[in-house]
Amino acid sequence: MTKPQGIRTENLSLWYGQFQALLDVSLEIHHGRVTGLIGPSGCGKTTLLRCFNRINERIDGVRTAGHVHILGEDIYAPGVDLVELRKRVGMVFQRPNPLPLSVRENVLFGLRIHFRRGELRKDELAHAVEASLKEVGLWEALKDKLGHRATSLSLEQQQKLCIARLLPLRPEVLLMDEPCSALDPAATQRVEQLIRELRDRYTILIVTHNMAQARRISDECIFMLLGKLIEHRRTEDLFISPKDERTANYVEGRFG
Amino acid sequence: MGVFATSPESRRRHRSQQVAFAVLLAMTVLLVLPVLAILGMLVWRGAPALSLEFLFTAPVRGMTAGGIWPAIVGTMWLVGVSLAISAPIGVLAAVYLNEYARDSWVTRVIHLAIVNLAGVPSIVHALFGVGAFVLFFRFGTSILSASLTLAIMTLPVIIASTKEALAAVPMTFREACWNVGASRWQTIWHVVLPNSIAGILTGIILQVSRAAGETAPILFTGAAVFVPFLPQSVNDQCMALSMHLFTISTQVQSVPQSITYGTALVLVLLVVLVNGVSIVIRSRIRRRRKW
Ligand SMILES: Nc1ncnc2c1ncn2[C@@H]1O[C@H](COP(=O)(O)OP(=O)(O)O)[C@@H](O)[C@H]1O
Ligand SMILES: [Mg+2]
């Protein structure tokens, strides 16, 4: 039997104190495709994304109900190790957030956290840096600047580095929360290109504010409104012939 | 009139800006002048007393002559021991409060207590020190009692300043860490502390000057007017610069003024020295880590 891949939720609800931010969200996100997540500001896109690596729990007063299965396992079941979960489910944030370390140490940060000094050989580390930076297309530009501070890079390079930082841990799922919103159009285009290249190897879920971007990079698209999942279909279908009137209004820009 | 000619309105604004500037400048000068005046007077009247002999010998003839070495050593003991107690406890408490504790009424009460404790006058700490350390725990009047009292006094400020330094580390750094599966402690150790250490050290070192300068908390708990030997352990009593200054300027007749001012000057120089070192350390760290 092959292991189920991707993400599946059943009746996922989430409360911030009294306020319910997610209402019975049930969805299935497939491996090897880019799934876009669109919807107006405050509809719960970020919240949903953050359910998938259980980082919401660090916030006071958050309560979750329902099920989330990743790689076939219920990640909210007792006995789930958050460390293992977060190694498998990487997240890229709206603003690039490289750590104030060198380029090299940023890429290796995950390994340094999970392995004791001496457990990793020098050549393994060097290989991890090269492979990760190559995968995000930064190797040529940065191979002579591995010792430079990551925070001195351009925003585009920083964001790519934040993706590269996840890769040495061999993640299965990449969650991206408006990864291009801090970038200029040219940089956005190149990061989109990168996301398309990563598509086959990972389950990618990308939140975007930008309708055109959702059309360009996603294979499937999910439209959310006020904490509810309204429509989830192939991207073309969702944009060309939306089933729900609210989806149609949104993708045609009648409200935002 | 040209399009770009100054309007009466903008001329008026320009005038009020100039007035504000003058006022602020005057304030700054008013603030700096007393400091310079005090330092100037200390140097002018105290410098003649300074000599290696003054620094490194004990007072003689009822403290009307000789040096201040025992007081310098005593102050170092008191400051050293008190910070050895309050700095680690304070930093750990702040880390707990800022990184682990959930927002509940208990933590809010703790915050309130810290803020208020930081504002308690030092004479109150002194009384507490006598009651708790000298009498109840039977440490007697000793360096230990005095240092513990100073530690109690500096602890809330160290907690508060450390918390501030920790809170200044951007949340995104922590998220980046959690995101690769780092535990809370790993996040603190690898990212939060390295990026706040400059601020933490600054807060601690500011308390060095405070602990060195206070007289009340050590007056009844461990500092003595005159001790003929240097302290050998924390159970001994000791002299201290602040206490010595108080004694020779109010309790003993016919002390030459140069000795009084010389003692004050040494105390100030010591504090300036410590602050200077802290500034150097801080700028070093800053240069290394930037975000
Ligand atoms: N930490 C929080 N505490 C309380 N409410 C929150 C918190 N984070 C988000 N919310 C609320 O949850 C809703 C969804 O937010 P979010 O997931 O950030 O939306 P989106 O990413 O789609 O803009 C919003 O109404 C927001 O105000
Ligand atoms: Mg968001």
Coordinates of C-alpha atoms and ligand atoms in Angstrom, one line a residue:
Chain A
M1 CA 0.0 0.0 0.0
T2 CA 1.4 3.4 -0.8
K3 CA 1.4 5.9 1.9
P4 CA -1.3 8.6 1.5
Q5 CA 0.3 11.9 0.8
G6 CA -0.8 15.5 1.0
I7 CA -3.1 17.1 3.6
R8 CA -6.7 16.2 4.5
T9 CA -8.8 18.0 7.0
E10 CA -12.2 17.1 8.4
N11 CA -14.4 19.6 10.0
L12 CA -11.5 21.7 11.2
S13 CA -12.6 24.6 13.4
L14 CA -10.4 27.0 15.3
W15 CA -11.2 29.6 17.9
Y16 CA -9.1 32.6 19.1
G17 CA -10.8 32.9 22.5
Q18 CA -14.4 33.5 21.7
F19 CA -13.9 34.3 18.1
Q20 CA -14.2 31.5 15.7
A21 CA -11.7 32.0 12.8
L22 CA -12.3 28.6 11.0
L23 CA -15.6 27.0 10.6
D24 CA -15.8 23.3 9.7
V25 CA -13.2 23.3 7.0
S26 CA -12.9 20.0 5.2
L27 CA -10.5 19.8 2.3
E28 CA -7.9 17.7 0.6
I29 CA -4.7 19.0 -0.7
H30 CA -2.7 16.8 -3.1
H31 CA 0.9 16.0 -3.3
G32 CA 2.8 17.1 -6.3
R33 CA 0.5 20.0 -7.0
V34 CA 0.5 23.6 -6.1
T35 CA -2.7 24.5 -4.3
G36 CA -3.5 28.2 -4.0
L37 CA -5.5 29.6 -1.1
I38 CA -7.3 32.9 -1.9
G39 CA -9.9 35.0 -0.1
P40 CA -10.2 38.5 1.3
S41 CA -8.1 39.7 4.2
G42 CA -9.1 38.2 7.5
C43 CA -10.9 35.2 6.1
G44 CA -8.6 32.8 7.9
K45 CA -6.0 31.8 5.3
T46 CA -3.0 32.4 7.6
T47 CA -4.9 30.7 10.4
L48 CA -5.6 27.6 8.3
L49 CA -2.0 27.4 7.1
R50 CA -0.7 27.6 10.7
C51 CA -2.9 24.7 11.7
F52 CA -0.9 22.4 9.5
N53 CA 2.3 22.8 11.5
R54 CA 0.5 23.4 14.8
I55 CA 2.2 26.7 15.3
N56 CA -1.1 28.4 16.4
E57 CA -0.8 26.6 19.7
R58 CA 1.8 29.0 20.8
I59 CA -0.8 31.7 20.9
D60 CA -2.8 32.1 24.1
G61 CA -6.5 31.1 24.0
V62 CA -6.4 29.1 20.7
R63 CA -8.7 26.1 20.6
T64 CA -8.9 23.6 17.7
A65 CA -11.5 21.0 16.8
G66 CA -11.7 18.5 14.0
H67 CA -9.0 16.5 12.3
V68 CA -6.0 17.2 10.2
H69 CA -4.2 14.3 8.4
I70 CA -0.8 14.8 7.0
L71 CA 0.9 11.9 5.3
G72 CA -2.1 9.9 6.5
E73 CA -1.6 10.6 10.2
D74 CA -3.8 12.7 12.4
I75 CA -1.4 15.5 13.5
Y76 CA -3.6 16.5 16.4
A77 CA -3.6 13.0 17.9
P78 CA -1.9 12.5 21.2
G79 CA 1.6 11.3 20.9
V80 CA 2.4 13.4 17.8
D81 CA 5.9 14.9 18.2
L82 CA 5.8 18.5 17.2
V83 CA 9.5 18.4 16.3
E84 CA 9.0 15.6 13.8
L85 CA 5.8 17.3 12.4
R86 CA 7.6 20.6 11.9
K87 CA 10.5 19.0 10.2
R88 CA 8.1 17.5 7.7
V89 CA 5.9 20.6 7.3
G90 CA 7.9 23.7 6.5
M91 CA 6.5 27.2 6.4
V92 CA 7.5 30.4 4.5
F93 CA 6.3 33.6 5.9
Q94 CA 4.9 36.8 4.4
R95 CA 8.0 38.8 5.2
P96 CA 11.3 36.9 4.6
N97 CA 12.6 36.1 8.1
P98 CA 16.2 35.0 7.8
L99 CA 17.9 34.6 11.1
P100 CA 20.7 37.1 11.8
L101 CA 23.3 34.6 11.0
S102 CA 25.4 33.9 7.9
V103 CA 23.8 32.5 4.8
R104 CA 25.4 29.1 5.5
E105 CA 24.2 29.0 9.1
N106 CA 20.7 29.9 8.0
V107 CA 20.6 26.9 5.7
L108 CA 22.1 24.6 8.3
F109 CA 20.0 25.9 11.2
G110 CA 17.5 23.1 11.1
L111 CA 20.3 20.5 11.1
R112 CA 22.1 22.2 13.9
I113 CA 18.9 22.1 16.0
H114 CA 18.3 18.4 15.4
F115 CA 21.7 17.0 15.5
R116 CA 24.4 17.3 18.1
R117 CA 27.8 18.7 17.3
G118 CA 29.9 15.9 15.9
E119 CA 27.0 13.9 14.6
L120 CA 27.3 15.7 11.3
R121 CA 30.4 15.5 9.2
K122 CA 31.8 18.6 7.6
D123 CA 31.3 17.4 4.0
E124 CA 27.7 16.4 4.8
L125 CA 27.1 20.0 6.0
A126 CA 28.8 21.5 2.9
H127 CA 26.8 19.2 0.7
A128 CA 23.5 20.1 2.4
V129 CA 24.3 23.8 1.9
E130 CA 25.1 23.4 -1.7
A131 CA 22.1 21.1 -2.5
S132 CA 19.6 23.4 -0.7
L133 CA 20.9 26.5 -2.3
K134 CA 21.0 24.9 -5.7
E135 CA 17.4 23.7 -5.3
V136 CA 16.2 27.3 -4.8
G137 CA 18.5 28.7 -7.5
L138 CA 20.7 30.7 -5.1
W139 CA 23.9 28.7 -5.4
E140 CA 25.5 30.6 -8.3
A141 CA 24.8 34.0 -6.7
L142 CA 25.8 33.1 -3.1
K143 CA 28.4 30.4 -3.3
D144 CA 31.1 32.9 -2.6
K145 CA 29.0 34.7 0.0
L146 CA 28.2 31.9 2.3
G147 CA 29.7 33.7 5.2
H148 CA 27.8 36.9 4.6
R149 CA 25.0 38.0 6.8
A150 CA 21.7 36.7 5.5
T151 CA 20.0 39.9 6.6
S152 CA 22.1 41.9 4.1
L153 CA 20.7 40.0 1.1
S154 CA 18.0 41.3 -1.2
L155 CA 14.5 40.5 -0.2
E156 CA 14.1 38.1 -3.0
Q157 CA 17.3 36.2 -2.0
Q158 CA 16.2 36.3 1.6
Q159 CA 12.8 34.7 0.7
K160 CA 14.5 32.0 -1.4
L161 CA 16.9 31.4 1.5
C162 CA 14.0 31.0 3.8
I163 CA 12.8 28.2 1.5
A164 CA 16.2 26.7 1.3
R165 CA 16.4 26.7 5.0
L166 CA 13.6 24.1 5.2
L167 CA 15.0 21.7 2.6
P168 CA 17.8 20.0 4.6
L169 CA 15.2 18.6 6.9
R170 CA 13.6 16.8 3.9
P171 CA 10.1 18.3 4.3
E172 CA 7.0 16.9 2.5
V173 CA 4.8 19.9 2.8
L174 CA 5.7 23.5 2.1
L175 CA 3.3 26.1 3.4
M176 CA 3.7 29.6 2.0
D177 CA 1.9 32.6 3.4
E178 CA 1.9 35.3 0.7
P179 CA 5.6 34.6 0.0
C180 CA 5.8 37.3 -2.7
S181 CA 4.0 40.2 -1.0
A182 CA 7.2 41.9 0.1
L183 CA 8.8 41.5 -3.4
D184 CA 8.8 43.6 -6.5
P185 CA 7.2 42.2 -9.7
A186 CA 10.4 40.9 -11.2
A187 CA 11.4 39.2 -8.0
T188 CA 7.9 37.8 -7.6
Q189 CA 8.1 36.3 -11.1
R190 CA 11.4 34.5 -10.2
V191 CA 10.0 33.2 -6.9
E192 CA 6.9 31.9 -8.7
Q193 CA 9.2 30.2 -11.2
L194 CA 11.0 28.5 -8.2
I195 CA 7.7 27.4 -6.7
R196 CA 6.7 25.8 -10.0
E197 CA 10.1 24.0 -10.1
L198 CA 9.5 22.7 -6.6
R199 CA 6.0 21.4 -7.4
D200 CA 6.7 17.8 -8.2
R201 CA 8.6 17.0 -5.0
Y202 CA 6.4 18.6 -2.4
T203 CA 2.9 19.3 -1.4
I204 CA 2.7 23.0 -1.8
L205 CA 0.0 25.2 -0.3
I206 CA 0.4 28.9 -1.1
V207 CA -1.7 31.8 0.2
T208 CA -2.0 34.7 -2.1
H209 CA -3.7 38.0 -2.2
N210 CA -3.0 38.3 -5.9
M211 CA -5.6 36.7 -8.1
A212 CA -3.3 36.7 -11.2
Q213 CA -0.6 35.0 -9.2
A214 CA -3.0 32.3 -8.1
R215 CA -3.9 31.7 -11.7
R216 CA -0.3 31.6 -12.8
I217 CA 1.1 29.2 -10.3
S218 CA -1.6 27.0 -8.8
D219 CA -3.0 23.8 -10.1
E220 CA -5.9 23.8 -7.7
C221 CA -7.4 26.7 -5.9
I222 CA -9.3 27.1 -2.7
F223 CA -11.5 30.1 -2.0
M224 CA -12.3 31.0 1.6
L225 CA -14.6 33.5 3.1
L226 CA -15.2 34.4 6.8
G227 CA -13.5 31.2 8.0
K228 CA -15.4 28.9 5.6
L229 CA -14.2 27.0 2.6
I230 CA -16.5 28.1 -0.2
E231 CA -15.0 26.4 -3.2
H232 CA -12.1 24.1 -4.1
R233 CA -11.5 23.2 -7.7
R234 CA -9.0 23.1 -10.4
T235 CA -7.7 26.7 -10.8
E236 CA -8.9 27.2 -14.3
D237 CA -12.4 26.0 -13.4
L238 CA -12.5 28.1 -10.3
F239 CA -11.6 31.2 -12.3
I240 CA -13.5 30.6 -15.5
S241 CA -16.7 29.0 -14.2
P242 CA -17.0 29.3 -10.5
K243 CA -19.9 27.4 -9.0
D244 CA -20.5 29.7 -6.1
E245 CA -21.7 33.2 -6.6
R246 CA -19.4 34.6 -3.9
T247 CA -16.4 33.0 -5.6
A248 CA -17.5 34.6 -8.9
N249 CA -17.8 38.0 -7.2
Y250 CA -14.5 37.7 -5.6
V251 CA -12.4 36.5 -8.6
E252 CA -14.0 39.2 -10.7
G253 CA -12.9 41.7 -8.2
R254 CA -16.3 42.9 -7.1
F255 CA -15.1 42.7 -3.5
G256 CA -11.7 42.2 -2.0
Chain B
M1 CA 4.2 87.2 -5.9
G2 CA 5.8 84.0 -7.2
V3 CA 4.3 80.6 -6.8
F4 CA 7.1 79.5 -4.5
A5 CA 7.3 82.6 -2.3
T6 CA 7.0 81.9 1.4
S7 CA 3.5 82.4 2.7
P8 CA 2.9 84.1 6.0
E9 CA 1.7 80.7 7.3
S10 CA 4.9 78.9 6.5
R11 CA 7.0 81.8 7.9
R12 CA 5.1 81.5 11.1
R13 CA 5.7 77.7 11.2
H14 CA 9.4 78.3 10.6
R15 CA 9.5 80.7 13.5
S16 CA 7.8 78.3 15.9
Q17 CA 10.1 75.6 14.8
Q18 CA 13.1 77.8 15.7
V19 CA 11.6 78.6 19.1
A20 CA 11.1 74.9 19.8
F21 CA 14.6 74.2 18.8
A22 CA 16.0 76.8 21.1
V23 CA 14.0 75.6 24.0
L24 CA 15.1 72.0 23.5
L25 CA 18.7 73.1 23.2
A26 CA 18.4 75.0 26.5
M27 CA 16.9 72.0 28.2
T28 CA 19.7 69.8 27.0
V29 CA 22.3 72.3 28.3
L30 CA 20.5 72.6 31.6
L31 CA 20.6 68.8 31.9
V32 CA 24.3 68.5 31.0
L33 CA 25.5 71.4 33.0
P34 CA 25.0 70.0 36.5
V35 CA 26.6 66.7 35.5
L36 CA 29.6 68.5 34.2
A37 CA 29.7 70.8 37.3
I38 CA 29.6 67.8 39.7
L39 CA 32.3 66.0 37.8
G40 CA 34.4 69.2 37.5
M41 CA 34.2 69.9 41.2
L42 CA 35.1 66.3 42.1
V43 CA 38.1 66.3 39.8
W44 CA 39.2 69.7 40.9
R45 CA 39.0 69.0 44.6
G46 CA 39.6 65.3 44.7
A47 CA 42.3 64.8 42.1
P48 CA 45.1 66.2 44.4
A49 CA 44.3 63.4 46.9
L50 CA 44.6 60.6 44.3
S51 CA 47.8 58.7 44.4
L52 CA 48.8 55.0 44.4
E53 CA 49.2 55.3 48.1
F54 CA 45.7 56.7 48.5
L55 CA 44.3 53.9 46.4
F56 CA 46.2 51.0 47.9
T57 CA 46.5 51.7 51.6
A58 CA 44.1 51.6 54.5
P59 CA 42.9 54.7 56.3
V60 CA 44.8 55.7 59.4
R61 CA 44.5 58.1 62.4
G62 CA 40.8 57.7 62.7
M63 CA 40.3 58.0 59.0
T64 CA 41.7 61.5 58.8
A65 CA 44.6 60.3 56.7
G66 CA 45.8 57.3 54.7
G67 CA 44.0 55.6 51.8
I68 CA 40.8 53.8 50.9
W69 CA 41.9 50.4 49.7
P70 CA 39.7 48.4 52.1
A71 CA 36.7 50.3 50.9
I72 CA 37.5 49.7 47.3
V73 CA 37.9 46.0 47.9
G74 CA 34.7 45.9 50.0
T75 CA 32.7 47.6 47.3
M76 CA 34.0 45.0 44.8
W77 CA 33.0 42.2 47.1
L78 CA 29.5 43.6 47.7
V79 CA 28.8 44.3 44.0
G80 CA 30.3 41.1 42.8
V81 CA 28.5 38.8 45.2
S82 CA 25.2 40.6 44.9
L83 CA 25.3 40.5 41.1
A84 CA 26.4 36.8 41.1
I85 CA 23.1 36.3 42.9
S86 CA 20.7 38.6 41.1
A87 CA 22.0 38.4 37.5
P88 CA 21.4 34.7 36.9
I89 CA 18.1 34.6 38.9
G90 CA 16.9 37.8 37.2
V91 CA 17.7 36.7 33.7
L92 CA 16.2 33.3 34.2
A93 CA 13.0 34.8 35.7
A94 CA 12.8 37.2 32.8
V95 CA 13.2 34.4 30.3
Y96 CA 10.5 32.5 32.0
L97 CA 8.1 35.4 32.1
N98 CA 8.7 36.5 28.5
E99 CA 9.2 33.2 26.7
Y100 CA 7.2 30.6 28.7
A101 CA 4.6 32.1 30.9
R102 CA 1.1 32.3 29.5
D103 CA -0.8 35.5 30.0
S104 CA -2.9 34.9 33.1
W105 CA -3.8 36.8 36.3
V106 CA -0.8 35.2 38.1
T107 CA 1.7 36.5 35.6
R108 CA 0.0 39.9 35.6
V109 CA 0.4 40.0 39.4
I110 CA 4.0 39.1 39.0
H111 CA 4.6 41.9 36.5
L112 CA 2.9 44.3 38.8
A113 CA 5.0 43.1 41.8
I114 CA 8.2 43.6 39.7
V115 CA 7.3 47.1 38.6
N116 CA 6.4 48.1 42.2
L117 CA 9.4 46.4 43.8
A118 CA 11.7 48.3 41.4
G119 CA 10.3 51.5 42.8
V120 CA 10.7 50.7 46.5
P121 CA 13.1 53.0 48.3
S122 CA 16.4 51.4 49.2
I123 CA 16.0 52.1 52.9
V124 CA 13.0 49.7 52.8
H125 CA 15.2 47.0 51.3
A126 CA 17.7 47.7 54.0
L127 CA 15.1 47.0 56.7
F128 CA 14.0 43.9 55.0
G129 CA 17.6 42.8 54.7
V130 CA 18.1 43.2 58.5
G131 CA 15.0 41.3 59.3
A132 CA 15.4 38.5 56.8
F133 CA 19.1 37.9 56.3
V134 CA 20.8 39.3 59.4
L135 CA 18.3 38.1 62.0
F136 CA 16.0 35.4 60.6
F137 CA 18.6 33.5 58.5
R138 CA 21.3 34.4 61.1
F139 CA 23.8 35.5 58.4
G140 CA 24.7 38.3 60.8
T141 CA 26.1 41.5 59.6
S142 CA 28.2 40.2 56.8
I143 CA 29.1 40.6 53.1
L144 CA 26.5 37.8 52.5
S145 CA 23.6 39.7 54.2
A146 CA 24.6 43.0 52.5
S147 CA 25.0 41.4 49.1
L148 CA 21.7 39.5 49.4
T149 CA 20.0 42.8 50.3
L150 CA 21.6 44.5 47.3
A151 CA 20.5 41.5 45.2
I152 CA 16.9 41.9 46.3
M153 CA 17.1 45.6 45.4
T154 CA 18.6 45.0 42.0
L155 CA 16.6 41.9 41.0
P156 CA 13.4 43.5 39.9
V157 CA 15.2 46.0 37.7
I158 CA 17.3 43.3 36.1
I159 CA 14.1 41.3 35.5
A160 CA 12.4 44.3 33.9
S161 CA 15.4 45.3 31.7
T162 CA 16.0 41.7 30.6
K163 CA 12.4 41.3 29.8
E164 CA 12.5 44.4 27.7
A165 CA 15.6 43.2 25.9
L166 CA 14.0 39.8 25.2
A167 CA 10.8 41.4 24.0
A168 CA 12.8 43.5 21.5
V169 CA 13.8 40.3 19.6
P170 CA 11.4 40.1 16.6
M171 CA 8.7 37.5 16.9
T172 CA 9.6 36.4 13.3
F173 CA 13.0 35.0 14.6
R174 CA 11.2 32.8 17.0
E175 CA 8.7 31.6 14.4
A176 CA 11.6 30.9 12.0
C177 CA 13.0 28.7 14.7
W178 CA 9.8 26.9 15.7
N179 CA 9.2 26.3 12.1
V180 CA 12.2 24.0 11.7
G181 CA 11.1 22.1 14.8
A182 CA 13.2 23.9 17.5
S183 CA 11.9 23.6 21.0
R184 CA 11.3 26.6 23.1
W185 CA 14.6 26.2 24.9
Q186 CA 16.5 25.8 21.6
T187 CA 14.9 28.9 20.3
I188 CA 15.9 30.8 23.4
W189 CA 19.4 29.5 23.4
H190 CA 20.2 29.8 19.7
V191 CA 18.3 32.9 18.7
V192 CA 16.6 34.9 21.5
L193 CA 19.5 35.2 23.9
P194 CA 22.3 35.8 21.3
N195 CA 20.2 38.6 19.9
S196 CA 19.3 40.2 23.2
I197 CA 22.5 39.7 25.1
A198 CA 23.7 43.3 24.6
G199 CA 20.5 44.7 26.1
I200 CA 20.6 42.2 29.0
L201 CA 24.2 43.0 29.8
T202 CA 23.4 46.7 29.7
G203 CA 20.6 46.3 32.2
I204 CA 22.9 44.2 34.5
I205 CA 25.8 46.6 34.4
L206 CA 23.6 49.6 35.1
Q207 CA 22.8 47.8 38.3
V208 CA 26.5 47.6 39.1
S209 CA 26.6 51.3 39.5
R210 CA 23.4 51.2 41.5
A211 CA 24.7 48.6 43.9
A212 CA 28.1 50.3 44.2
G213 CA 26.5 53.7 45.0
E214 CA 23.8 52.7 47.5
T215 CA 24.5 53.2 51.2
A216 CA 21.3 52.4 53.0
P217 CA 21.0 48.7 52.1
I218 CA 24.5 47.9 53.3
L219 CA 24.5 50.2 56.3
F220 CA 22.9 47.8 58.8
T221 CA 23.5 44.5 57.0
G222 CA 27.2 44.2 56.4
A223 CA 29.2 47.3 55.8
A224 CA 31.3 48.6 58.7
V225 CA 32.7 52.0 59.4
F226 CA 36.2 50.7 59.8
V227 CA 37.6 47.2 59.4
P228 CA 41.3 46.8 60.0
F229 CA 41.6 43.8 57.6
L230 CA 40.4 42.9 54.1
P231 CA 37.5 40.5 53.9
Q232 CA 38.4 36.8 53.5
S233 CA 35.0 35.3 53.0
V234 CA 31.3 36.4 52.6
N235 CA 30.9 35.9 56.3
D236 CA 33.2 38.9 57.1
Q237 CA 32.1 42.5 57.4
C238 CA 33.7 44.9 55.0
M239 CA 34.1 48.6 54.3
A240 CA 32.5 50.1 51.2
L241 CA 33.2 53.3 49.2
S242 CA 29.7 54.7 49.6
M243 CA 29.6 53.9 53.3
H244 CA 33.1 55.3 53.8
L245 CA 32.2 58.5 52.0
F246 CA 29.1 58.9 54.2
T247 CA 31.2 58.3 57.4
I248 CA 34.1 60.6 56.6
S249 CA 31.8 63.4 55.4
T250 CA 29.3 63.3 58.3
Q251 CA 30.5 61.3 61.2
V252 CA 34.2 62.1 61.6
Q253 CA 35.6 65.5 62.4
S254 CA 38.5 67.1 60.7
V255 CA 38.9 64.9 57.6
P256 CA 40.8 66.8 55.0
Q257 CA 38.4 67.8 52.2
S258 CA 40.7 66.3 49.6
I259 CA 40.2 62.8 51.1
T260 CA 36.4 63.2 51.0
Y261 CA 36.4 64.4 47.4
G262 CA 39.1 61.9 46.5
T263 CA 36.9 59.0 47.8
A264 CA 33.9 60.3 45.9
L265 CA 36.0 60.7 42.7
V266 CA 37.2 57.1 43.0
L267 CA 33.6 55.9 43.4
V268 CA 32.5 57.8 40.3
L269 CA 35.5 56.7 38.3
L270 CA 34.8 53.1 39.2
V271 CA 31.2 53.4 38.0
V272 CA 32.3 55.2 34.8
L273 CA 34.9 52.5 34.2
V274 CA 32.3 49.8 34.5
N275 CA 29.9 51.6 32.3
G276 CA 32.6 52.3 29.8
V277 CA 33.5 48.6 29.6
S278 CA 29.8 47.8 29.1
I279 CA 29.6 50.2 26.2
V280 CA 32.6 48.6 24.6
I281 CA 31.1 45.1 25.1
R282 CA 27.8 46.2 23.7
S283 CA 29.1 47.9 20.6
R284 CA 31.2 44.8 19.9
I285 CA 28.2 42.6 20.1
R286 CA 26.1 45.0 18.1
R287 CA 28.7 45.0 15.4
R288 CA 28.6 41.2 15.3
R289 CA 24.8 40.8 15.2
K290 CA 22.6 43.1 13.2
W291 CA 19.2 42.7 11.9
Ligands
LIG1 N1 -3.8 35.9 17.4 C1 -5.0 36.2 17.1 N2 -5.9 36.5 18.1 C2 -7.2 36.8 17.8 N3 -7.7 36.8 16.6 C3 -6.9 36.6 15.5 C4 -5.5 36.3 15.7 N4 -5.0 36.0 14.5 C5 -5.9 36.2 13.6 N5 -7.1 36.5 14.2 C6 -8.4 36.8 13.5 O1 -8.7 35.7 12.8 C7 -9.2 36.0 11.5 C8 -8.4 35.4 10.4 O2 -7.1 35.9 10.4 P1 -6.0 35.4 9.4 O3 -6.0 34.0 9.4 O4 -4.8 36.2 9.7 O5 -6.6 36.0 8.0 P2 -6.0 36.1 6.6 O6 -4.6 35.5 6.6 O7 -6.9 35.4 5.6 O8 -5.9 37.6 6.3 C9 -9.2 37.5 11.5 O9 -10.5 38.0 11.7 C10 -8.2 37.9 12.5 O10 -8.6 39.1 13.1
MG2 MG -2.7 36.4 6.3

